[in-house]
XYZ file of C-alpha atoms in Angstrom:
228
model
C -19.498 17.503 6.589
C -21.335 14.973 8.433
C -22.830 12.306 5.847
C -20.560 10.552 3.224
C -16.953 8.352 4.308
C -15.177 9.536 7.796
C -11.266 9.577 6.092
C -10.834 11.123 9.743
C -10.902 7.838 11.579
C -8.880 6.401 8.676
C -6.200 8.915 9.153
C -6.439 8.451 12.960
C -5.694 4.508 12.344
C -2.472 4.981 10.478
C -1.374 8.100 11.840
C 0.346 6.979 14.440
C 3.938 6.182 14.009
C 3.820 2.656 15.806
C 1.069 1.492 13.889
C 1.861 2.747 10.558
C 5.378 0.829 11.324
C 3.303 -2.190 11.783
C 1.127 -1.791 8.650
C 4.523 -1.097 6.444
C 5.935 -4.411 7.811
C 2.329 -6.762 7.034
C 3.303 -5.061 3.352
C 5.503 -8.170 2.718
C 2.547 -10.763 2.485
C 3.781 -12.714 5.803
C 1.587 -13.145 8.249
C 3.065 -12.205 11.700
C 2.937 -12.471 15.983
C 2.308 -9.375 17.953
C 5.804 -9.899 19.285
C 6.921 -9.169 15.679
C 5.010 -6.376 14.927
C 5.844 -5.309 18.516
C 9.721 -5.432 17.438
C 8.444 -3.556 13.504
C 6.281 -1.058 15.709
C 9.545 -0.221 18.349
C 7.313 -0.712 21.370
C 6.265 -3.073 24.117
C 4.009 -6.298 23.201
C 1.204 -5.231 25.733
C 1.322 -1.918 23.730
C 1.778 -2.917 20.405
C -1.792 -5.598 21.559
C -3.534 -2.204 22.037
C -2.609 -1.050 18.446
C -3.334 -4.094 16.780
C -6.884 -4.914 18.479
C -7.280 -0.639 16.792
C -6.558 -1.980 13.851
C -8.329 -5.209 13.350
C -11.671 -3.217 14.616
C -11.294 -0.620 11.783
C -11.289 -3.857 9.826
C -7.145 -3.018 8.234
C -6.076 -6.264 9.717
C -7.618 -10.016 10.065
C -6.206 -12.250 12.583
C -5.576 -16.022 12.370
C -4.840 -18.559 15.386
C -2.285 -21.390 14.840
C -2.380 -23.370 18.307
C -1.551 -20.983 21.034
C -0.394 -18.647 18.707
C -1.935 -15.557 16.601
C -1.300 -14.462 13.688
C -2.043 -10.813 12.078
C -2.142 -9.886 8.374
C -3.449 -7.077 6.497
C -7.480 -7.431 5.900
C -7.193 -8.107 2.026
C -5.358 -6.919 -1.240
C -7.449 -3.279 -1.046
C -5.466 -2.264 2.375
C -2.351 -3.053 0.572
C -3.347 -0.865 -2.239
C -4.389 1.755 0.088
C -1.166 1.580 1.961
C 1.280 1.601 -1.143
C -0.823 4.537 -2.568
C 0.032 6.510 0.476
C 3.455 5.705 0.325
C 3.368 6.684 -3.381
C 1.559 10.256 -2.302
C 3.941 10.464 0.989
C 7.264 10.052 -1.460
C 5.776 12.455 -3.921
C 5.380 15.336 -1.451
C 9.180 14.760 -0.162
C 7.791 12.762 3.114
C 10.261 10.776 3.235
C 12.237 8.365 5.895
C 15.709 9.708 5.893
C 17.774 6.327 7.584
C 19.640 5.227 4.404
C 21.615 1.778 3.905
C 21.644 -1.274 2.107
C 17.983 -2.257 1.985
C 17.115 0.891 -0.015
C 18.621 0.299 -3.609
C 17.366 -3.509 -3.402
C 13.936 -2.433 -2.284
C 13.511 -0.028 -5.342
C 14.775 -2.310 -7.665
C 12.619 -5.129 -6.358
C 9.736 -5.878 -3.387
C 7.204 -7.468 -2.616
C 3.723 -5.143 -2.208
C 1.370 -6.925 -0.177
C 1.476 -10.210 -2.597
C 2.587 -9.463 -5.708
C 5.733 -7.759 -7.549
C 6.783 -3.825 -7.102
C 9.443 -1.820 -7.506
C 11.597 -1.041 -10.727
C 10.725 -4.730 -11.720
C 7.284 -4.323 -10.899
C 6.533 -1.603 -13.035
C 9.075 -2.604 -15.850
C 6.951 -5.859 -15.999
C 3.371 -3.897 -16.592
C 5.175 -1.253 -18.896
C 6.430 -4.635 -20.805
C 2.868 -6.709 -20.854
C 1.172 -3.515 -22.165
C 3.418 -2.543 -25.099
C 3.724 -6.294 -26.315
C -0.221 -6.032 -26.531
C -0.958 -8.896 -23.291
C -2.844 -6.337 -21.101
C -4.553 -3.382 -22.476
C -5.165 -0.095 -20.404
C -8.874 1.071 -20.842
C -9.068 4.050 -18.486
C -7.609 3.425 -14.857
C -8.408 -0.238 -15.733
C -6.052 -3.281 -16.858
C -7.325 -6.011 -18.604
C -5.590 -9.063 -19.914
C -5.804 -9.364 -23.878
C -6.340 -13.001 -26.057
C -2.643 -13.032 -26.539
C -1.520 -11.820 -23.261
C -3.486 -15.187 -22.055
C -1.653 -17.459 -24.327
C 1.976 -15.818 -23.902
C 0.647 -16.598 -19.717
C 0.114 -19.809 -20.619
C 3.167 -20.783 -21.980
C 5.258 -19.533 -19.078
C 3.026 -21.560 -16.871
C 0.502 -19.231 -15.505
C -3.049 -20.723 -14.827
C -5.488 -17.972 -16.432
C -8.392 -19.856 -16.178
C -7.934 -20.731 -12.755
C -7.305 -16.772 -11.296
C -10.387 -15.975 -13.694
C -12.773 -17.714 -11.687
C -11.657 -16.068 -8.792
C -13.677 -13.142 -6.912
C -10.299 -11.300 -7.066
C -9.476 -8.989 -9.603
C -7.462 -10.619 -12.028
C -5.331 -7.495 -12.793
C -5.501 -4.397 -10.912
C -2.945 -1.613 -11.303
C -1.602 -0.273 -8.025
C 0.900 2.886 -7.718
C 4.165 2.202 -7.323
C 5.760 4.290 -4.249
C 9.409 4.556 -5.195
C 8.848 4.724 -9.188
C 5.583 6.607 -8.963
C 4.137 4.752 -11.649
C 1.560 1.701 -11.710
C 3.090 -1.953 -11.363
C 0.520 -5.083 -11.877
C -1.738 -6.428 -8.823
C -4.352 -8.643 -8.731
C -4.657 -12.226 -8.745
C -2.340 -12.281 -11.824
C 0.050 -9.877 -10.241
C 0.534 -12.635 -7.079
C 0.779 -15.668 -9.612
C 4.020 -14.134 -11.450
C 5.396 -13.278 -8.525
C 4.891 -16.773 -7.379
C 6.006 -18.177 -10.564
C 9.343 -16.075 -10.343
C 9.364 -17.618 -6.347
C 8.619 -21.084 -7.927
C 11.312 -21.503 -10.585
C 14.202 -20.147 -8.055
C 14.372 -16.741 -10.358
C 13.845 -14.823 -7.466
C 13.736 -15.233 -3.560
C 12.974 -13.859 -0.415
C 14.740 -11.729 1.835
C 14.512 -12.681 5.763
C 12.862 -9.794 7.457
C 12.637 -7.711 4.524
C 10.193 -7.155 1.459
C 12.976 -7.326 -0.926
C 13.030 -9.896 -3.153
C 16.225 -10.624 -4.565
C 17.030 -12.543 -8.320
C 19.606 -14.935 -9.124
C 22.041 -13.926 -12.068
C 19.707 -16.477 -14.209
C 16.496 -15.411 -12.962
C 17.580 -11.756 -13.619
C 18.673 -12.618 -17.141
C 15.195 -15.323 -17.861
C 13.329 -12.091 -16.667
C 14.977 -9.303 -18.191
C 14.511 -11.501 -21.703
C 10.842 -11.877 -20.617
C 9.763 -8.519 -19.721
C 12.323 -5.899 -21.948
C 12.520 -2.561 -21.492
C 10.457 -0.514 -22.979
C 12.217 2.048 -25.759
């Protein structure tokens, strides 16, 4: 076929094993040096350069300079859709890395996708907003109900503020290890930061895991219940 979207050059992009390593690691929201995607990639700087200047011209990364330094991070929220979504379809077909250890249970149970909150937690959250009547599902689309804005509000989320955004304000995005949809958009990146915020929940150092404090687990489990 030669009219309509060329998913060849796509595929070329993030086909290759160095730069899909790269990709994965820009999944955790941080914006990082060459020599750290280098180090995510397994190969040299000069050859990791090569990849990246690949990747920022088929417009999957955007690059920032801080002083004598550069910094890369994934073009916007749609490549980390794109990317999870192919991790989602990649587990589902039994494509799978097999290098098991530590990281693995915590990153299921809890991660950070591109900006906002994945993982068990991430989709327990969504399953939770929807059956308590805060977001309603009208197709393949989320949107946030009347009450779903004032039960925000009270937990000290700033709806009117992501609603004048250009960004979505809630976007479902498949969920790779649970196969199911967790909550993006600009909403999606304010709980998570809210979670960050109130010292629920941190940050792991060179990981996308994000880890909750016995309190934070118990304020959140009481805030988003499982769904019966």
């Amino acid at each position: 076929m030669k009219e309509g979207p060329d998913i060849a050059q796509i595929g070329a992009l993030i086909g290759d094993p160095a730069r899909a390593n790269m990709l994965t690691a820009l999944m955790g929201g941080k914006a990082l040096t060459a020599t750290e995607l280098a180090a995510a990639g397994g190969i040299t700087v000069q050859t990791a350069s090569t990849h990246l200047a690949k990747l920022e011209a088929g417009n999957l990364l955007a690059q920032r300079k801080q002083g004598r330094h550069r910094y890369f991070t994934l073009a916007d929220d749609s490549v980390g859709k794109f990317l999870e979504s192919i991790m989602g379809f990649a587990a589902g077909r039994g494509y799978l890395r097999h290098k098991t250890g530590p990281k693995e249970p915590a990153l299921r149970k809890a991660r950070i996708c591109y900006d906002h909150l994945a993982g068990d937690y991430g989709v327990r959250m969504l399953d939770s907003l929807i059956a308590r009547g805060a977001i309603d599902e009208i197709g393949d689309s989320l949107v946030l109900t009347k009450s779903g804005e004032t039960a925000l509000k009270d937990i000290g989320i700033d709806v009117h503020t992501l609603k004048s955004s250009r960004r979505p304000l809630c976007r479902s995005c498949l969920d790779w290890s649970e196969r199911r949809a967790h909550l993006a958009g600009s909403l999606g990146k304010a709980l998570l930061s809210n979670f960050l915020d109130k010292g629920w929940a941190h940050r792991t150092p060179e990981s996308r895991c994000v880890v909750f404090s016995p309190e934070g687990e118990r304020q959140f489990l009481m805030l988003f219940p499982a769904i019966k």
